[in-house]
Coordinates of C-alpha atoms in Angstrom, one line a residue:
Chain A
M508 CA -29.4 -1.5 -42.5
L509 CA -32.2 -2.1 -39.9
V510 CA -31.1 -5.7 -39.6
F511 CA -27.4 -4.5 -38.9
D512 CA -28.7 -2.0 -36.3
A513 CA -30.8 -4.7 -34.5
L514 CA -27.9 -7.2 -34.6
L515 CA -25.5 -4.5 -33.2
A516 CA -28.1 -3.6 -30.5
G517 CA -28.6 -7.2 -29.5
A518 CA -24.7 -7.7 -29.3
L519 CA -24.3 -4.7 -27.2
I520 CA -27.0 -5.7 -24.7
W521 CA -25.6 -9.2 -24.5
L522 CA -22.1 -7.9 -23.9
A523 CA -23.3 -5.4 -21.3
W524 CA -25.1 -8.2 -19.4
Q525 CA -21.9 -10.4 -19.7
A526 CA -19.8 -7.5 -18.3
T527 CA -22.0 -6.7 -15.4
H528 CA -23.9 -9.9 -14.4
T529 CA -22.1 -13.1 -15.4
P530 CA -19.5 -14.9 -13.1
G531 CA -15.8 -14.5 -13.7
L532 CA -14.1 -11.1 -13.5
F533 CA -11.7 -11.7 -16.4
R534 CA -14.6 -12.6 -18.7
S535 CA -16.4 -9.5 -17.6
V536 CA -13.5 -7.2 -18.4
I537 CA -13.0 -8.8 -21.9
S538 CA -16.7 -8.4 -22.5
F539 CA -16.5 -4.8 -21.6
I540 CA -13.6 -4.1 -23.9
V541 CA -15.5 -5.7 -26.8
F542 CA -18.5 -3.6 -25.8
G543 CA -16.4 -0.5 -26.2
L544 CA -15.3 -1.6 -29.7
L545 CA -18.9 -2.3 -30.8
M546 CA -20.0 1.1 -29.3
A547 CA -17.5 2.6 -31.8
L548 CA -19.5 1.0 -34.6
A549 CA -22.7 2.3 -33.1
W550 CA -21.3 5.8 -33.2
V551 CA -20.5 5.4 -36.8
R552 CA -24.0 4.4 -37.5
L553 CA -25.2 7.4 -35.6
E554 CA -23.2 9.6 -38.0
A555 CA -20.7 10.6 -35.2
P556 CA -17.3 9.7 -36.5
D557 CA -15.5 12.0 -34.0
I558 CA -16.9 10.0 -31.1
A559 CA -16.2 6.8 -32.8
L560 CA -12.5 7.7 -33.0
A561 CA -12.4 8.7 -29.4
E562 CA -14.3 5.7 -28.2
A563 CA -12.1 3.2 -30.1
A564 CA -8.9 4.9 -28.7
I565 CA -10.0 6.0 -25.3
G566 CA -13.1 3.9 -24.4
A567 CA -11.9 0.5 -25.6
G568 CA -8.2 1.0 -25.8
A569 CA -7.1 3.1 -22.7
T570 CA -10.0 1.9 -20.5
G571 CA -9.2 -1.7 -21.4
A572 CA -5.5 -1.3 -20.6
L573 CA -6.5 0.3 -17.2
L574 CA -9.0 -2.5 -16.4
L575 CA -6.7 -5.3 -17.3
S576 CA -3.7 -3.9 -15.3
A577 CA -6.0 -3.3 -12.4
L578 CA -7.3 -6.8 -12.6
G579 CA -3.7 -8.2 -12.6
R580 CA -2.9 -6.2 -9.5
L581 CA -5.9 -7.1 -7.5
A582 CA -5.2 -9.4 -4.5
V583 CA -8.5 -11.1 -4.6
T584 CA -10.1 -11.8 -8.0
H585 CA -12.4 -14.6 -7.3
E586 CA -15.9 -13.9 -6.3
A587 CA -17.7 -15.7 -3.5
G588 CA -21.1 -16.9 -4.7
T589 CA -23.1 -15.1 -7.3
P590 CA -21.9 -11.9 -8.8
W591 CA -24.8 -10.0 -7.4
Q592 CA -26.4 -9.8 -4.0
E593 CA -29.7 -11.3 -3.3
R594 CA -32.2 -8.5 -2.4
P595 CA -35.1 -9.2 -0.3
D596 CA -36.8 -5.9 -1.1
L597 CA -37.3 -6.7 -4.7
Y598 CA -41.0 -6.1 -4.5
F599 CA -40.4 -2.5 -3.7
W600 CA -37.5 -1.8 -6.2
I601 CA -38.9 -3.4 -9.4
P602 CA -42.0 -1.1 -9.5
A603 CA -40.1 1.8 -8.3
G604 CA -37.4 1.3 -10.9
A605 CA -40.0 0.9 -13.6
A606 CA -41.9 4.0 -12.6
L607 CA -38.5 6.0 -12.6
L608 CA -37.8 4.6 -16.1
G609 CA -41.2 5.5 -17.3
L610 CA -41.0 9.0 -16.0
L611 CA -37.5 9.4 -17.6
T612 CA -39.0 8.2 -20.9
L613 CA -41.8 10.7 -20.6
A614 CA -39.3 13.5 -19.9
A615 CA -37.1 12.5 -22.9
W616 CA -40.2 12.4 -25.0
A617 CA -41.0 16.0 -24.1
L618 CA -37.5 17.2 -24.7
P619 CA -37.2 19.6 -27.6
T620 CA -35.3 18.3 -30.5
P621 CA -31.7 19.6 -30.3
G622 CA -31.6 22.3 -32.9
L623 CA -28.3 24.1 -32.6
G624 CA -27.1 22.6 -35.8
D625 CA -28.2 25.8 -37.7
D626 CA -26.5 28.2 -35.2
V627 CA -23.2 26.2 -35.3
R628 CA -23.2 26.2 -39.2
R629 CA -23.8 29.9 -39.1
V630 CA -20.8 30.8 -36.9
L631 CA -18.6 28.1 -38.4
P632 CA -16.8 30.4 -41.0
D633 CA -15.6 32.6 -38.1
S634 CA -14.5 29.8 -35.8
G635 CA -11.1 29.1 -37.6
V636 CA -11.9 25.4 -38.4
A637 CA -14.2 23.6 -40.9
N638 CA -15.1 20.6 -38.6
P639 CA -18.1 21.6 -36.6
V640 CA -17.2 19.3 -33.6
T641 CA -13.7 20.7 -33.3
A642 CA -15.3 24.3 -33.6
V643 CA -17.7 23.5 -30.7
L644 CA -14.9 21.8 -28.6
L645 CA -12.2 24.4 -28.9
N646 CA -13.9 27.6 -29.8
I647 CA -17.6 27.9 -29.1
R648 CA -17.7 25.8 -26.0
A649 CA -14.0 26.0 -25.1
F650 CA -14.9 26.5 -21.4
D651 CA -16.3 23.0 -21.2
T652 CA -13.1 21.6 -22.6
L653 CA -11.1 23.7 -20.2
L654 CA -13.0 22.1 -17.4
E655 CA -12.6 18.6 -18.9
I656 CA -8.8 19.0 -19.2
G657 CA -9.0 20.2 -15.6
V658 CA -10.8 17.0 -14.6
L659 CA -8.1 14.9 -16.3
L660 CA -5.4 16.8 -14.5
L661 CA -7.2 16.4 -11.2
A662 CA -7.5 12.6 -11.7
T663 CA -3.8 12.4 -12.3
I664 CA -3.1 14.5 -9.2
A665 CA -5.5 12.2 -7.2
I666 CA -3.7 9.1 -8.4
W667 CA -0.2 10.5 -7.8
S668 CA -1.2 11.5 -4.3
L669 CA -2.0 7.7 -3.5
G670 CA 1.8 7.1 -3.5
R671 CA 4.5 5.6 -5.7
M672 CA 3.5 3.6 -8.7
P673 CA 3.4 -0.2 -8.2
M674 CA 6.5 -1.9 -9.4
P675 CA 7.4 -3.5 -11.6
S676 CA 5.6 -1.8 -14.5
A677 CA 6.5 -4.3 -17.1
P678 CA 5.8 -8.0 -17.2
A679 CA 8.5 -10.1 -15.4
V680 CA 9.0 -12.4 -18.3
R681 CA 9.2 -10.1 -21.4
S682 CA 8.8 -11.4 -24.9
P683 CA 11.7 -10.2 -27.1
A684 CA 9.2 -9.6 -29.9
L685 CA 7.3 -7.2 -27.7
T686 CA 10.4 -5.0 -27.3
A687 CA 11.2 -4.9 -31.0
L688 CA 7.6 -4.4 -31.9
G689 CA 7.4 -1.4 -29.5
R690 CA 10.4 0.1 -31.0
V691 CA 9.0 -0.1 -34.5
L692 CA 5.4 0.9 -33.6
F693 CA 6.0 3.9 -31.4
P694 CA 7.1 6.2 -34.4
M695 CA 3.9 4.9 -36.2
F696 CA 1.8 5.9 -33.2
V697 CA 3.3 9.4 -33.3
L698 CA 2.8 9.7 -37.0
V699 CA -0.9 8.6 -36.8
S700 CA -1.6 11.1 -34.1
A701 CA 0.1 14.0 -35.9
Y702 CA -2.1 13.1 -38.8
L703 CA -5.2 13.0 -36.7
L704 CA -4.3 16.3 -35.1
W705 CA -3.9 18.0 -38.5
R706 CA -7.1 16.4 -39.8
G707 CA -9.1 17.7 -36.9
S708 CA -9.4 21.1 -38.4
H709 CA -11.5 20.0 -41.4
A710 CA -12.6 16.4 -40.8
P711 CA -13.3 14.1 -37.9
G712 CA -10.1 13.8 -35.7
G713 CA -8.5 16.3 -33.4
A714 CA -6.9 16.5 -30.1
F715 CA -8.7 13.8 -28.3
P716 CA -8.1 10.8 -30.6
A717 CA -4.6 12.2 -31.3
G718 CA -3.7 12.4 -27.6
A719 CA -5.2 8.9 -27.0
V720 CA -3.2 7.4 -29.8
V721 CA 0.2 8.7 -28.4
G722 CA -0.9 7.7 -24.8
A723 CA -1.6 4.2 -26.1
G724 CA 1.9 4.1 -27.7
G725 CA 3.4 5.2 -24.4
I726 CA 1.6 2.4 -22.5
L727 CA 2.8 -0.1 -25.1
S728 CA 6.4 1.0 -24.8
I729 CA 6.3 0.8 -21.0
L730 CA 4.8 -2.7 -21.4
A731 CA 7.7 -3.4 -23.6
G732 CA 10.1 -2.4 -20.9
A733 CA 11.1 1.0 -22.0
Q734 CA 12.4 3.4 -19.4
P735 CA 11.1 6.8 -20.4
W736 CA 13.3 9.9 -20.0
L737 CA 10.2 11.4 -18.4
T738 CA 10.4 11.3 -14.6
G739 CA 7.8 12.1 -11.9
G740 CA 10.3 14.3 -10.0
V741 CA 9.3 17.7 -8.5
R742 CA 10.7 19.6 -11.5
G743 CA 10.4 16.7 -14.0
P744 CA 9.1 17.5 -17.4
W745 CA 6.2 15.2 -16.9
R746 CA 4.4 17.7 -14.6
I747 CA 5.0 20.5 -17.1
L748 CA 3.5 18.3 -19.9
L749 CA 0.6 17.3 -17.7
S750 CA -0.4 20.8 -16.9
L751 CA 0.5 22.3 -20.3
G752 CA -3.1 21.8 -21.8
F753 CA -4.8 23.4 -18.8
A754 CA -2.3 26.3 -18.6
T755 CA -2.4 27.1 -22.2
M756 CA -6.2 27.2 -22.3
L757 CA -6.4 29.4 -19.2
A758 CA -3.7 31.6 -20.7
V759 CA -5.5 32.1 -23.9
A760 CA -8.8 32.6 -22.2
W761 CA -7.3 35.5 -20.2
G762 CA -5.0 36.6 -23.0
V763 CA -7.9 37.4 -25.4
M764 CA -9.3 39.7 -22.7
A765 CA -6.1 41.8 -22.9
L766 CA -7.1 42.3 -26.6
G767 CA -10.4 43.6 -25.6
Q768 CA -12.4 40.4 -26.2
P769 CA -14.7 38.7 -23.6
F770 CA -13.5 35.6 -21.8
F771 CA -12.7 32.9 -24.4
A772 CA -13.8 34.8 -27.4
Y773 CA -11.1 34.7 -30.0
P774 CA -10.2 37.7 -32.1
P775 CA -11.7 37.0 -35.6
G776 CA -8.3 36.7 -37.5
L777 CA -6.5 34.6 -35.0
A778 CA -9.1 32.0 -34.3
G779 CA -7.5 29.3 -36.6
L780 CA -4.1 29.7 -35.1
I781 CA -5.4 29.7 -31.5
V782 CA -7.4 26.5 -32.0
L783 CA -4.2 24.9 -33.5
V784 CA -2.2 25.8 -30.4
L785 CA -4.8 24.7 -28.0
E786 CA -5.1 21.3 -29.9
L787 CA -1.5 20.7 -29.7
A788 CA -1.2 21.5 -26.0
A789 CA -4.4 19.6 -25.1
G790 CA -3.4 16.5 -27.2
L791 CA 0.0 16.5 -25.3
S792 CA -1.6 16.7 -22.0
I793 CA -4.2 14.0 -22.8
A794 CA -1.4 11.7 -24.0
M795 CA 0.7 12.2 -20.7
S796 CA -2.3 11.9 -18.6
L797 CA -3.4 8.6 -20.0
V798 CA 0.0 7.2 -19.5
A799 CA 0.1 8.6 -15.9
L800 CA -3.5 7.1 -15.3
Y801 CA -2.2 3.8 -16.6
L802 CA 0.8 3.8 -14.1
A803 CA -1.5 4.0 -11.1
G804 CA 0.8 6.0 -8.9
Q805 CA 3.5 8.6 -9.0
P806 CA 6.4 7.6 -11.4
P807 CA 9.9 7.3 -9.8
D808 CA 12.4 10.2 -9.9
H809 CA 14.8 7.9 -11.8
W810 CA 13.7 5.1 -14.0
G811 CA 16.0 2.1 -13.9
P812 CA 16.9 -1.0 -11.9
E813 CA 17.1 0.9 -8.7
A814 CA 13.5 2.1 -9.1
A815 CA 12.4 -1.5 -9.4
R816 CA 14.1 -2.5 -6.1
R817 CA 12.6 0.2 -3.9
Chain B
M1022 CA -35.1 5.0 -33.0
I1023 CA -33.7 1.5 -32.2
Y1024 CA -30.7 3.3 -30.5
L1025 CA -33.0 5.2 -28.2
V1026 CA -34.5 1.8 -27.0
L1027 CA -30.9 0.4 -26.8
A1028 CA -29.9 3.3 -24.6
G1029 CA -32.8 2.6 -22.2
V1030 CA -32.0 -1.1 -21.9
L1031 CA -28.3 -0.5 -21.3
F1032 CA -29.2 2.2 -18.7
V1033 CA -31.3 -0.3 -16.8
I1034 CA -28.6 -3.1 -17.1
G1035 CA -25.9 -0.6 -15.8
L1036 CA -28.2 0.7 -13.0
H1037 CA -29.0 -2.7 -11.8
G1038 CA -25.4 -3.8 -11.9
L1039 CA -24.3 -0.6 -10.0
F1040 CA -26.7 -1.4 -7.2
V1041 CA -26.5 -5.1 -6.7
A1042 CA -23.0 -6.1 -7.8
R1043 CA -20.9 -7.7 -5.1
H1044 CA -17.3 -7.0 -6.4
L1045 CA -16.3 -3.3 -6.7
L1046 CA -14.7 -3.9 -10.2
R1047 CA -18.1 -5.0 -11.4
K1048 CA -19.6 -1.8 -10.0
I1049 CA -17.0 0.2 -12.0
L1050 CA -17.9 -1.7 -15.1
S1051 CA -21.6 -1.0 -14.5
L1052 CA -21.0 2.6 -14.1
N1053 CA -19.2 2.7 -17.5
V1054 CA -22.1 0.9 -19.1
L1055 CA -24.5 3.3 -17.5
S1056 CA -22.5 6.3 -18.9
A1057 CA -22.3 4.6 -22.4
A1058 CA -26.1 4.5 -22.2
V1059 CA -26.4 8.2 -21.5
F1060 CA -24.0 9.1 -24.3
L1061 CA -25.9 6.9 -26.7
F1062 CA -29.1 8.7 -25.7
L1063 CA -27.6 12.1 -26.4
V1064 CA -26.2 11.2 -29.8
A1065 CA -29.3 9.4 -30.8
L1066 CA -31.4 12.5 -30.0
A1067 CA -28.8 14.7 -31.9
R1068 CA -29.3 12.5 -34.9
Q1069 CA -33.0 13.3 -35.2
A1070 CA -32.2 17.0 -35.6
E1071 CA -32.0 18.5 -39.0
P1072 CA -29.2 19.5 -39.8
L1073 CA -27.1 17.2 -37.6
D1074 CA -26.4 18.9 -34.2
S1075 CA -22.8 18.8 -33.4
V1076 CA -23.0 20.2 -29.8
P1077 CA -24.1 16.8 -28.3
H1078 CA -21.3 15.2 -30.1
A1079 CA -18.8 17.5 -28.5
I1080 CA -20.4 17.1 -25.1
V1081 CA -20.2 13.3 -25.4
L1082 CA -16.5 13.6 -26.5
T1083 CA -15.9 15.5 -23.4
G1084 CA -17.8 13.0 -21.4
I1085 CA -15.7 10.0 -22.6
V1086 CA -12.6 11.6 -21.4
V1087 CA -14.2 12.5 -18.0
S1088 CA -15.5 8.8 -17.6
V1089 CA -12.0 7.5 -18.3
S1090 CA -10.6 9.7 -15.6
T1091 CA -13.0 8.6 -13.0
T1092 CA -12.6 5.0 -14.1
A1093 CA -8.8 5.4 -13.6
V1094 CA -9.1 7.0 -10.2
A1095 CA -11.6 4.3 -9.0
L1096 CA -9.5 1.4 -10.2
A1097 CA -6.4 3.0 -8.5
L1098 CA -8.4 3.2 -5.3
L1099 CA -9.7 -0.4 -5.8
V1100 CA -6.2 -1.7 -6.2
R1101 CA -4.9 0.0 -3.0
L1102 CA -8.0 -1.1 -1.2
S1103 CA -7.4 -4.8 -2.0
R1104 CA -3.8 -5.0 -0.9
P1105 CA -3.2 -6.1 2.6
R1106 CA -1.6 -3.5 4.7
G1107 CA 2.3 -3.3 4.9
N1108 CA 2.5 -5.2 1.6
N1109 CA 2.3 -2.2 -0.6
A1110 CA 4.6 -1.6 -3.4
A1111 CA 5.9 1.6 -1.8
P1112 CA 7.1 1.3 1.8
A1113 CA 5.6 4.0 4.0
G1114 CA 8.9 5.3 5.1
K1115 CA 10.0 6.5 1.6
E1116 CA 6.7 8.1 1.0
S1117 CA 7.5 11.3 2.9
R1118 CA 10.5 12.9 1.1

């Protein structure tokens, strides 16, 4: 397995170099997408299947779609000269960088080994789920996840505030196969994500990969020319779905206080149910946010030919 | 152990790209490589613990979602930045409803 690890590490380094330092933006973006896919393999080798699922769906899938659509919308995609600037002050920065890296290595060496595994295992029976990562995400450190959903919501608000989404959202010449495929595949996306969500309570899976899979399905159907019933209007359902995860988590955090518990400490008997509700709400919000991030602007109040003309 | 070294090398590549890349899209890619290196470092450390520590796993999962959000905002800004003025998809007059 050491040979496999070494090959994987070599490929990752080569792809990272391709993505950041070789000429040709399209090539860089493709290298980065492959880099994300290989990272998913590295996560599996590091015994982190939850992260591997999320990386494959979010890191490689959603980021790849974002990068490619941004590349297509860029006005200038050719680079003048070399991809990087010539620095005259290299003689200062190379030793300074090496010193910084050395100090960081020393600091990492002196770090205590993370030893929270025992603590997590001890409280796992009370957390309502059997998968330790889900327990940490939605019960033990639910506050972090609340802030994370908040960041996702904030990113969507920031993008919507930039103005209307660029039109058209689908390719001008659309392949008929894509439309048919999108119709067939979207129910499969929903099915897979429901399975991942249900699985998250006892095995790798959960709200993040599930939300990402539905989000990817949404992006695919928009590419295939679908006109969603969801609109970006002031009272549109999209806004409710976007804020559903954040609002539900906040409501639960305060709601348990009414039952005499501290902030985000679930009553023992209800923990499993609460985690399930939070996973559903967070998964929906993640899916809708990913589609909104892909659209790169506020969706129109009405989808249709008149939206494309504006 | 090999993954700790890999994290260090990726960190240097990402940092170098972030500082010296000419095109902004390349800087965004470098930032993503940099964050992947940090995630790799965290999980490789967690692997060494006995039993397996799931707290860094959850933190990295959170970090992946946060990094896709920052990438999306940066890309949206980049696209708006690269368009010549007045040639936007949305005319300015219809912006204020």
